[in-house]
XYZ file of C-alpha atoms in Angstrom:
346
model
C -129.810 -11.706 79.635
C -126.704 -12.443 77.633
C -126.389 -15.599 75.591
C -122.784 -16.952 75.362
C -121.953 -19.785 73.023
C -118.838 -21.805 73.409
C -119.285 -21.322 77.149
C -117.293 -24.403 77.945
C -114.259 -23.092 76.103
C -111.573 -21.132 77.777
C -112.626 -17.760 76.379
C -116.303 -18.507 76.844
C -115.797 -19.568 80.492
C -113.789 -16.489 81.417
C -116.259 -14.223 79.564
C -119.280 -15.769 81.387
C -117.480 -15.270 84.748
C -116.849 -11.600 83.988
C -120.520 -11.039 83.115
C -121.659 -13.016 86.316
C -119.410 -10.964 88.424
C -121.202 -7.836 87.194
C -124.545 -9.367 88.137
C -125.454 -10.111 84.565
C -127.608 -13.282 84.060
C -125.939 -15.476 81.421
C -127.210 -18.461 79.486
C -124.206 -20.540 78.256
C -124.269 -22.913 75.233
C -121.819 -25.583 74.278
C -122.017 -28.912 72.551
C -118.977 -30.271 74.626
C -117.494 -31.959 71.506
C -114.411 -34.194 71.596
C -112.031 -32.010 69.605
C -109.987 -31.936 72.833
C -110.258 -33.230 76.441
C -114.001 -33.070 77.347
C -113.078 -33.377 80.982
C -111.295 -30.080 80.761
C -114.486 -28.433 79.229
C -116.578 -30.050 82.017
C -114.271 -28.808 84.596
C -114.752 -25.232 83.219
C -118.541 -25.585 83.004
C -118.630 -26.841 86.661
C -117.054 -23.573 87.731
C -119.800 -21.588 85.933
C -122.608 -23.907 87.175
C -121.484 -23.203 90.808
C -122.245 -19.496 90.316
C -125.631 -17.801 90.635
C -127.081 -16.376 87.570
C -125.704 -19.062 85.139
C -127.819 -21.510 83.152
C -126.261 -24.133 80.717
C -127.936 -25.504 77.451
C -126.037 -28.338 75.700
C -126.796 -28.069 72.010
C -125.034 -28.008 68.621
C -125.240 -24.473 66.983
C -125.331 -26.255 63.550
C -128.796 -27.588 64.486
C -131.139 -24.779 63.193
C -134.123 -26.112 65.026
C -132.397 -26.260 68.393
C -130.948 -22.809 68.004
C -134.479 -21.362 67.174
C -135.987 -23.064 70.182
C -133.147 -21.696 72.206
C -133.762 -18.059 71.155
C -137.472 -18.488 71.659
C -136.954 -19.681 75.197
C -134.129 -17.295 76.230
C -134.920 -14.061 74.347
C -131.473 -12.526 74.883
C -130.796 -8.844 74.825
C -127.306 -9.576 73.566
C -125.349 -12.451 72.115
C -121.576 -13.093 72.491
C -120.810 -15.844 70.023
C -117.596 -17.687 70.716
C -118.482 -21.229 69.660
C -116.509 -22.393 66.620
C -114.578 -25.311 65.375
C -111.085 -23.989 66.222
C -107.585 -24.848 64.994
C -105.864 -23.943 61.744
C -104.047 -27.232 61.281
C -107.129 -29.368 62.095
C -108.925 -27.693 59.224
C -106.628 -29.554 56.832
C -107.839 -32.786 58.233
C -111.576 -32.311 58.903
C -112.779 -29.410 56.825
C -116.446 -30.474 57.020
C -116.390 -29.625 60.835
C -115.546 -26.101 59.898
C -118.471 -25.770 57.516
C -120.869 -27.138 60.152
C -119.811 -25.131 63.105
C -118.441 -21.991 61.576
C -120.704 -21.445 58.621
C -123.945 -23.210 59.428
C -123.708 -22.424 63.036
C -122.873 -18.812 62.481
C -125.862 -18.517 60.081
C -128.134 -20.093 62.693
C -127.029 -17.598 65.276
C -127.451 -14.658 62.773
C -131.079 -15.854 62.163
C -131.774 -16.273 65.765
C -130.546 -12.653 66.424
C -132.594 -11.291 63.549
C -135.901 -13.169 64.412
C -135.716 -12.179 68.116
C -134.461 -8.620 67.730
C -131.226 -9.069 69.541
C -129.658 -5.656 70.477
C -125.989 -6.605 69.635
C -124.255 -9.562 68.265
C -120.479 -9.781 69.051
C -118.649 -12.658 67.565
C -115.084 -14.082 67.531
C -113.253 -13.657 64.226
C -109.476 -14.446 64.048
C -106.132 -12.945 63.224
C -106.017 -15.806 60.753
C -108.063 -13.700 58.265
C -104.983 -11.667 57.437
C -103.597 -14.816 55.644
C -100.863 -14.052 53.179
C -100.683 -10.289 54.142
C -97.073 -9.505 55.261
C -97.609 -5.792 56.160
C -97.180 -5.507 59.942
C -98.942 -4.478 62.096
C -102.272 -5.977 60.749
C -104.903 -3.400 60.393
C -108.728 -3.785 60.122
C -108.499 -1.299 57.197
C -106.428 -3.702 55.140
C -108.173 -6.063 52.599
C -108.163 -9.691 53.823
C -108.845 -11.554 50.695
C -106.129 -14.186 50.691
C -106.753 -16.787 53.586
C -104.287 -19.613 53.668
C -106.474 -21.983 55.654
C -110.011 -23.117 55.491
C -110.463 -21.978 59.193
C -109.345 -18.467 58.163
C -111.731 -18.638 55.242
C -114.732 -19.407 57.539
C -113.857 -16.574 59.793
C -113.572 -14.105 56.929
C -116.932 -15.557 55.754
C -118.408 -14.813 59.193
C -117.508 -11.203 58.799
C -119.139 -11.054 55.360
C -122.310 -12.780 56.538
C -122.499 -10.355 59.524
C -122.295 -7.385 57.243
C -125.126 -8.677 55.124
C -127.390 -9.127 58.214
C -126.351 -5.657 59.466
C -127.174 -4.258 56.103
C -130.486 -6.006 55.410
C -131.843 -6.053 58.891
C -130.191 -3.381 60.912
C -128.775 -6.045 63.239
C -125.714 -4.487 65.192
C -122.758 -6.898 64.704
C -119.235 -6.400 65.863
C -116.468 -9.019 65.010
C -113.210 -9.207 66.999
C -110.158 -10.620 65.383
C -108.538 -12.442 68.241
C -104.736 -12.708 68.208
C -103.166 -15.968 69.803
C -105.021 -16.172 73.055
C -103.315 -17.902 76.022
C -103.663 -18.166 79.798
C -105.162 -20.384 82.519
C -107.752 -22.954 81.287
C -106.472 -22.742 77.756
C -106.839 -25.196 74.939
C -104.633 -28.260 75.101
C -103.871 -27.951 71.308
C -102.330 -24.662 71.650
C -98.504 -24.258 71.926
C -98.339 -23.104 75.583
C -100.198 -26.085 76.842
C -98.336 -28.484 74.602
C -94.992 -27.115 75.448
C -95.613 -27.152 79.222
C -96.861 -30.817 79.129
C -93.813 -31.781 77.043
C -91.305 -30.173 79.266
C -92.816 -31.471 82.487
C -92.567 -35.029 80.913
C -89.027 -34.309 79.868
C -89.976 -34.712 76.038
C -88.715 -32.298 73.324
C -91.109 -29.490 72.186
C -91.843 -29.023 68.445
C -90.656 -25.553 67.325
C -92.023 -24.706 63.934
C -90.374 -22.497 61.302
C -87.239 -23.270 63.116
C -88.244 -20.857 65.763
C -88.560 -17.846 63.410
C -91.986 -17.011 64.403
C -93.484 -13.776 65.736
C -96.854 -13.802 67.539
C -99.008 -11.258 69.194
C -99.580 -13.325 72.216
C -102.688 -11.938 74.138
C -103.578 -12.881 77.621
C -107.058 -14.221 78.447
C -107.983 -11.440 80.932
C -107.247 -8.789 78.190
C -109.223 -10.616 75.634
C -112.357 -10.826 77.983
C -111.973 -7.177 79.032
C -112.143 -6.331 75.286
C -115.118 -8.562 74.527
C -117.165 -7.228 77.414
C -116.380 -3.598 76.577
C -117.292 -4.174 73.051
C -120.496 -5.977 73.849
C -121.482 -2.879 75.959
C -121.236 -0.651 72.900
C -123.308 -1.829 70.018
C -122.050 -1.207 66.515
C -123.342 1.806 64.727
C -123.132 2.935 61.111
C -120.067 4.991 60.348
C -121.096 8.502 59.167
C -117.839 8.971 57.435
C -118.049 5.660 55.438
C -117.356 6.360 51.833
C -118.590 3.628 49.423
C -116.326 4.993 46.640
C -113.369 3.966 49.017
C -114.966 1.346 51.310
C -113.392 0.790 54.524
C -113.416 -2.977 55.388
C -113.791 -2.233 59.236
C -116.973 -0.173 59.059
C -120.152 0.373 56.940
C -123.152 2.383 56.294
C -124.830 -0.442 58.343
C -124.388 -0.980 62.185
C -121.298 -3.165 61.605
C -117.817 -3.027 62.989
C -114.682 -5.205 62.868
C -111.853 -4.841 65.516
C -108.488 -6.372 66.121
C -108.087 -7.573 69.760
C -104.440 -8.342 70.459
C -101.633 -7.369 72.651
C -100.014 -4.945 70.067
C -96.534 -6.217 71.223
C -95.592 -9.172 69.090
C -93.069 -11.485 70.873
C -90.638 -13.867 69.033
C -91.457 -17.559 69.723
C -88.155 -18.217 71.271
C -88.703 -15.367 73.780
C -92.105 -16.915 74.500
C -90.500 -20.368 75.162
C -87.770 -18.567 77.330
C -90.598 -17.150 79.464
C -92.002 -20.714 79.914
C -88.674 -22.078 80.779
C -88.264 -19.440 83.455
C -91.671 -20.169 84.890
C -91.008 -23.916 84.974
C -87.345 -23.613 86.080
C -86.165 -25.983 83.298
C -84.758 -25.833 79.827
C -86.700 -27.123 76.911
C -85.387 -29.759 74.634
C -86.230 -28.323 71.140
C -87.079 -30.165 67.981
C -86.900 -27.584 65.172
C -89.284 -28.133 62.292
C -90.404 -26.319 59.031
C -93.330 -23.932 58.868
C -96.585 -25.974 58.895
C -99.217 -25.604 56.188
C -101.790 -22.872 56.894
C -99.453 -21.120 59.539
C -97.985 -17.693 59.003
C -94.586 -16.626 60.296
C -95.662 -13.361 62.069
C -98.756 -11.691 63.447
C -99.116 -8.226 65.062
C -102.279 -6.397 65.919
C -102.964 -2.559 65.171
C -105.470 -1.924 67.978
C -105.961 1.904 67.483
C -109.481 1.459 66.364
C -110.367 -0.634 69.372
C -108.975 1.828 71.745
C -110.833 4.745 70.072
C -114.005 2.667 70.301
C -113.883 1.461 73.929
C -110.875 3.044 75.573
C -109.028 -0.144 76.182
C -105.568 -1.663 75.177
C -104.357 -5.121 76.219
C -101.304 -4.757 78.423
C -100.404 -7.975 80.086
C -96.605 -8.887 79.626
C -95.820 -12.370 78.187
C -93.665 -13.344 81.316
C -96.624 -12.310 83.506
C -99.142 -14.246 81.658
C -97.011 -17.372 81.062
C -96.396 -17.523 84.774
C -100.003 -17.416 85.492
C -100.678 -20.134 83.028
C -97.921 -22.296 84.722
C -99.354 -21.669 88.097
C -102.776 -22.810 86.941
C -101.435 -25.804 85.095
C -99.588 -27.164 88.094
C -102.659 -26.690 90.334
C -105.066 -28.268 87.787
C -102.849 -31.329 87.283
C -101.898 -31.598 90.962
C -98.048 -31.275 89.956
C -95.352 -30.114 92.243
C -94.391 -26.361 91.972
C -91.019 -25.769 90.388
C -88.252 -25.850 93.016
C -90.462 -27.725 95.632
C -91.588 -31.273 96.629
C -95.131 -30.118 97.500
C -97.920 -30.948 95.104
C -100.246 -28.140 94.149
C -104.029 -28.813 94.911
C -106.319 -29.199 92.011
C -109.138 -26.539 92.114
């Protein structure tokens, strides 16, 4: 039995589907909050509930009592923790939501894993932890002590909290620093979703930092492949760990941190060109300054991930963006580019 939190999210749904396809029983958890369109979350959840082996529990991971009762009832062998309050910019508006979900909620998951002898906790961290670092590509072996948003600070805190539980209680924990995830069923607050909607409505798109952005856009299928492979291989102590020269990515405890990104950063304007090609129309662009909490460039060094599980993400941006557009048109019942025929909603 695998417990997956954030099951009604894009990554959570896709992870649950991958596990179910392997014949693994899954209990999915989500609070279905209103950070973005709840109908989209419910549509993802409906896909999962139509599959054998899936069970859904609606609860708030910040509720310690509810989480303890969940672990007592489910007794999972592994936990894939994807639930979080997401969004860098929103953390400037509602910081308390990040403390509740990302700190209190994560502590409750650690406690549940400790009390019920879970064999492996895999959790989503973020490329945002690299903060003010400008050395590319980002490596897990670099220090990440300068977050530039509260969201990033909570994700760094998760890694520190996980290490303490790995050290004190021998709980195997693996953190995955995810890099700009995109693809079908994605979040409406992400750039690709917003750009697509605006272009179809003939509205301009907001292009921050005047387009001078570089992102390691990573397709959802690659993210899920990395998550599942890592979940299959519990963290172990690093026999080469040197406390006189500590490596932030490993420990004497069963603790690991890996980047999970496409390792092929793409200029934002090239990403927009891929979307224009998929939609068959040119975007009207509203160029704006860099937003608070954002960084101009991200790129993932994934050598450690490949050495650990033998996997490197590989989906090209043009392929991934086309797949997103195909899904978006189906989901919203829009006409496919160049045709007058509506595409049926799934």
